[in-house]
Tab-separated table of C-alpha atoms in Angstrom:
chain	number	residue	atom	x	y	z
A	1	MET	CA	106.379	-215.604	17.306
A	2	ASP	CA	104.571	-213.574	14.839
A	3	ILE	CA	107.305	-213.396	12.530
A	4	GLN	CA	106.935	-212.173	8.845
A	5	GLN	CA	107.971	-215.063	6.062
A	6	ASN	CA	110.911	-213.578	4.566
A	7	ALA	CA	111.422	-210.664	7.171
A	8	PRO	CA	114.659	-208.937	6.014
A	9	LEU	CA	115.441	-208.845	10.222
A	10	VAL	CA	114.986	-210.263	13.345
A	11	TYR	CA	116.542	-209.521	16.621
A	12	VAL	CA	116.712	-212.472	19.494
A	13	SER	CA	118.040	-211.573	22.924
A	14	PHE	CA	119.587	-214.121	25.158
A	15	SER	CA	120.947	-213.056	28.401
A	16	ALA	CA	121.851	-216.506	30.380
A	17	GLU	CA	124.432	-219.165	30.890
A	18	ILE	CA	125.064	-221.900	28.484
A	19	SER	CA	123.066	-224.603	29.628
A	20	PRO	CA	120.938	-227.610	28.197
A	21	ALA	CA	118.037	-226.198	28.805
A	22	THR	CA	119.207	-222.393	27.507
A	23	THR	CA	120.891	-223.875	24.701
A	24	GLU	CA	117.689	-225.726	22.796
A	25	SER	CA	115.461	-222.793	23.799
A	26	LEU	CA	117.551	-220.806	20.971
A	27	ILE	CA	118.287	-223.113	18.529
A	28	ASN	CA	114.402	-223.603	18.759
A	29	VAL	CA	114.432	-220.132	18.395
A	30	MET	CA	117.056	-219.593	15.708
A	31	SER	CA	115.562	-223.198	13.898
A	32	ARG	CA	111.617	-220.988	13.245
A	33	LEU	CA	113.791	-218.354	12.142
A	34	ALA	CA	115.824	-220.025	9.890
A	35	ASN	CA	112.314	-221.881	8.959
A	36	LEU	CA	110.674	-218.929	7.721
A	37	GLU	CA	113.827	-218.207	5.556
A	38	VAL	CA	114.269	-215.109	7.615
A	39	ARG	CA	117.439	-212.904	5.884
A	40	GLU	CA	119.390	-211.526	9.042
A	41	VAL	CA	119.227	-212.566	12.567
A	42	TYR	CA	121.138	-210.378	15.177
A	43	LEU	CA	122.030	-211.882	18.354
A	44	LEU	CA	121.675	-209.416	21.677
A	45	LEU	CA	124.113	-211.743	23.874
A	46	SER	CA	125.280	-211.419	27.397
A	47	THR	CA	126.654	-215.194	28.975
A	48	PRO	CA	128.698	-216.256	32.180
A	49	GLY	CA	129.164	-219.773	29.992
A	50	GLY	CA	128.784	-222.938	31.034
A	51	SER	CA	128.590	-225.768	29.543
A	52	VAL	CA	131.233	-226.815	26.903
A	53	MET	CA	129.019	-229.774	25.323
A	54	ASN	CA	126.301	-227.294	24.575
A	55	GLY	CA	128.197	-224.565	23.629
A	56	MET	CA	130.072	-225.813	20.552
A	57	ASN	CA	125.809	-227.524	20.048
A	58	LEU	CA	124.956	-224.084	20.022
A	59	TYR	CA	128.044	-222.278	17.870
A	60	ASN	CA	128.391	-225.864	15.101
A	61	VAL	CA	124.169	-225.209	15.171
A	62	LEU	CA	124.097	-221.170	14.931
A	63	GLU	CA	126.980	-221.807	12.128
A	64	GLY	CA	125.282	-223.423	9.772
A	65	MET	CA	122.014	-221.353	9.833
A	66	PRO	CA	120.802	-220.248	6.652
A	67	PHE	CA	120.773	-216.421	7.224
A	68	GLU	CA	123.091	-213.872	7.806
A	69	LEU	CA	123.748	-213.724	11.988
A	70	SER	CA	124.572	-210.325	13.579
A	71	ILE	CA	126.048	-211.385	17.192
A	72	HIS	CA	126.362	-208.443	19.650
A	73	ASN	CA	128.423	-208.782	23.143
A	74	VAL	CA	125.671	-205.938	24.988
A	75	GLY	CA	127.600	-207.376	28.638
A	76	ASN	CA	130.249	-210.679	28.902
A	77	VAL	CA	130.895	-213.326	26.338
A	78	ASP	CA	132.772	-215.426	28.868
A	79	SER	CA	134.106	-219.156	28.569
A	80	ILE	CA	132.234	-221.372	26.271
A	81	GLY	CA	130.263	-217.584	25.057
A	82	ASN	CA	133.835	-216.949	23.176
A	83	ALA	CA	133.698	-219.569	20.916
A	84	ILE	CA	129.450	-219.080	20.345
A	85	PHE	CA	130.212	-215.581	19.569
A	86	LEU	CA	132.515	-216.066	17.072
A	87	ALA	CA	129.516	-217.915	15.232
A	88	GLY	CA	128.225	-214.516	14.038
A	89	GLN	CA	129.385	-213.492	10.318
A	90	LYS	CA	129.248	-209.718	11.779
A	91	ARG	CA	130.602	-209.343	15.104
A	92	TYR	CA	130.138	-205.887	18.109
A	93	ALA	CA	130.788	-205.162	21.217
A	94	THR	CA	129.162	-202.554	23.681
A	95	PRO	CA	132.153	-199.667	24.584
A	96	ASN	CA	131.699	-201.139	28.185
A	97	ALA	CA	131.461	-204.947	27.482
A	98	THR	CA	133.450	-207.696	28.486
A	99	PHE	CA	135.235	-211.456	27.355
A	100	ILE	CA	136.176	-213.623	29.986
A	101	PHE	CA	139.002	-216.362	28.564
A	102	HIS	CA	139.856	-218.965	30.973
A	103	GLY	CA	140.635	-222.900	31.226
A	104	VAL	CA	138.052	-225.018	31.211
A	105	GLY	CA	137.227	-226.974	34.289
A	106	PHE	CA	135.073	-229.711	35.583
A	107	ASN	CA	133.607	-230.177	39.151
A	108	SER	CA	134.488	-233.927	41.199
A	109	PRO	CA	132.176	-234.672	43.402
A	110	GLU	CA	131.858	-235.452	46.441
A	111	ASN	CA	133.127	-238.381	48.576
A	112	GLN	CA	134.183	-239.841	46.133
A	113	ARG	CA	137.978	-241.753	45.960
A	114	LEU	CA	139.579	-239.971	42.919
A	115	GLU	CA	142.620	-242.381	41.449
A	116	GLU	CA	145.205	-241.411	38.861
A	117	LYS	CA	142.153	-243.831	35.984
A	118	TYR	CA	139.967	-240.656	36.828
A	119	PHE	CA	142.677	-237.603	36.804
A	120	ARG	CA	144.058	-238.736	33.544
A	121	GLU	CA	140.265	-239.393	31.675
A	122	LYS	CA	139.426	-235.446	32.915
A	123	LEU	CA	142.455	-234.038	32.050
A	124	GLY	CA	142.413	-235.980	28.549
A	125	GLY	CA	138.801	-234.188	28.535
A	126	LEU	CA	139.774	-230.862	30.023
A	127	LEU	CA	143.147	-230.705	27.409
A	128	SER	CA	140.308	-231.486	24.014
A	129	ASP	CA	137.814	-228.781	24.634
A	130	GLN	CA	140.456	-226.559	25.521
A	131	LYS	CA	142.190	-227.313	21.781
A	132	ARG	CA	138.802	-227.405	20.634
A	133	ILE	CA	137.610	-224.208	21.559
A	134	GLY	CA	141.210	-222.504	21.207
A	135	ASP	CA	141.125	-223.693	17.531
A	136	ILE	CA	137.418	-221.735	17.124
A	137	ILE	CA	139.359	-219.285	18.725
A	138	THR	CA	142.533	-218.169	16.100
A	139	GLY	CA	140.567	-219.404	13.337
A	140	HIS	CA	138.536	-216.448	13.552
A	141	THR	CA	139.949	-213.637	15.346
A	142	ASP	CA	144.534	-212.572	15.376
A	143	ILE	CA	144.545	-214.293	18.796
A	144	THR	CA	147.596	-216.645	18.408
A	145	LYS	CA	147.768	-220.121	19.660
A	146	GLN	CA	150.404	-219.155	22.406
A	147	GLU	CA	148.179	-216.094	23.116
A	148	ILE	CA	145.067	-218.492	23.946
A	149	GLU	CA	146.691	-220.355	25.998
A	150	GLU	CA	147.794	-217.590	27.905
A	151	LEU	CA	145.124	-216.050	28.243
A	152	PHE	CA	143.391	-220.097	29.334
A	153	ARG	CA	145.844	-220.537	32.193
A	154	GLU	CA	145.908	-216.887	33.597
A	155	THR	CA	142.235	-217.043	33.087
A	156	GLN	CA	141.900	-213.262	32.109
A	157	THR	CA	138.739	-210.223	30.959
A	158	LYS	CA	139.844	-208.424	27.721
A	159	ASP	CA	137.920	-205.516	27.470
A	160	ALA	CA	136.425	-204.430	23.987
A	161	THR	CA	139.216	-202.049	22.396
A	162	PHE	CA	141.311	-205.957	23.199
A	163	ALA	CA	138.614	-207.499	20.948
A	164	LEU	CA	138.586	-205.345	18.269
A	165	ASP	CA	142.341	-205.019	17.344
A	166	LYS	CA	142.620	-209.136	18.326
A	167	GLY	CA	139.601	-209.379	15.628
A	168	LEU	CA	137.279	-210.605	17.419
A	169	ILE	CA	134.958	-207.826	16.984
A	170	HIS	CA	133.934	-205.781	13.777
A	171	GLU	CA	133.200	-203.192	15.353
A	172	ILE	CA	132.818	-201.035	18.959
A	173	ARG	CA	129.270	-199.640	19.313
A	174	SER	CA	125.681	-199.478	20.683
A	175	VAL	CA	122.776	-201.322	20.842
A	176	GLU	CA	120.914	-199.868	17.980
A	177	ILE	CA	117.213	-201.313	17.474
A	178	VAL	CA	115.268	-200.433	14.123
A	179	PRO	CA	112.476	-199.549	14.750
A	180	GLY	CA	109.380	-201.668	14.121
A	181	THR	CA	111.635	-204.894	13.822
A	182	PRO	CA	110.266	-207.671	16.154
A	183	ILE	CA	112.670	-208.531	18.804
A	184	VAL	CA	112.089	-212.839	20.289
A	185	PRO	CA	113.490	-212.962	24.327
A	186	LEU	CA	114.724	-215.870	25.835
A	187	VAL	CA	113.614	-215.606	29.044
A	188	PHE	CA	114.820	-218.103	31.669
A	189	LYS	CA	113.510	-218.928	35.239
A	190	ARG	CA	116.086	-218.186	37.627
């Protein structure tokens, strides 16, 4: 990464599932940019979601970074990606971008006997995660607690117009990369 100290603007491109590896890579890049005292980072984001634990980590770290963070939905921001997206002080979406909201789920192990204790434990964790994600969404947007509970229950895909109307984004606009500005692409093996 060949970025100058005190660079005014750097773009970072992230198009991946939220996992331990992708989260650590993005935090690594953002930390390096913070250490270089970059003034603004513009994150081009598209994610199908993924791990709630890693997504919450990413949201909290991004929100605490010392630079101005703009985040642009360049395709899909789904599931836990919505919380991560809200770490941006400035938020944008392309005209054809979507946001998917759904409740938290879990995969049950194969061939395991499932008893009441297991379901109570999983339900407690699931409801706690949904509350944390819902609190972030209602705290940064005009989406009410009742609306987020309905979105989680029904699994709904929303467009950029909905996102603008509800304060999820500040503007609908196409990506316009400033010529000569550094771009850090994060590429993951699939």
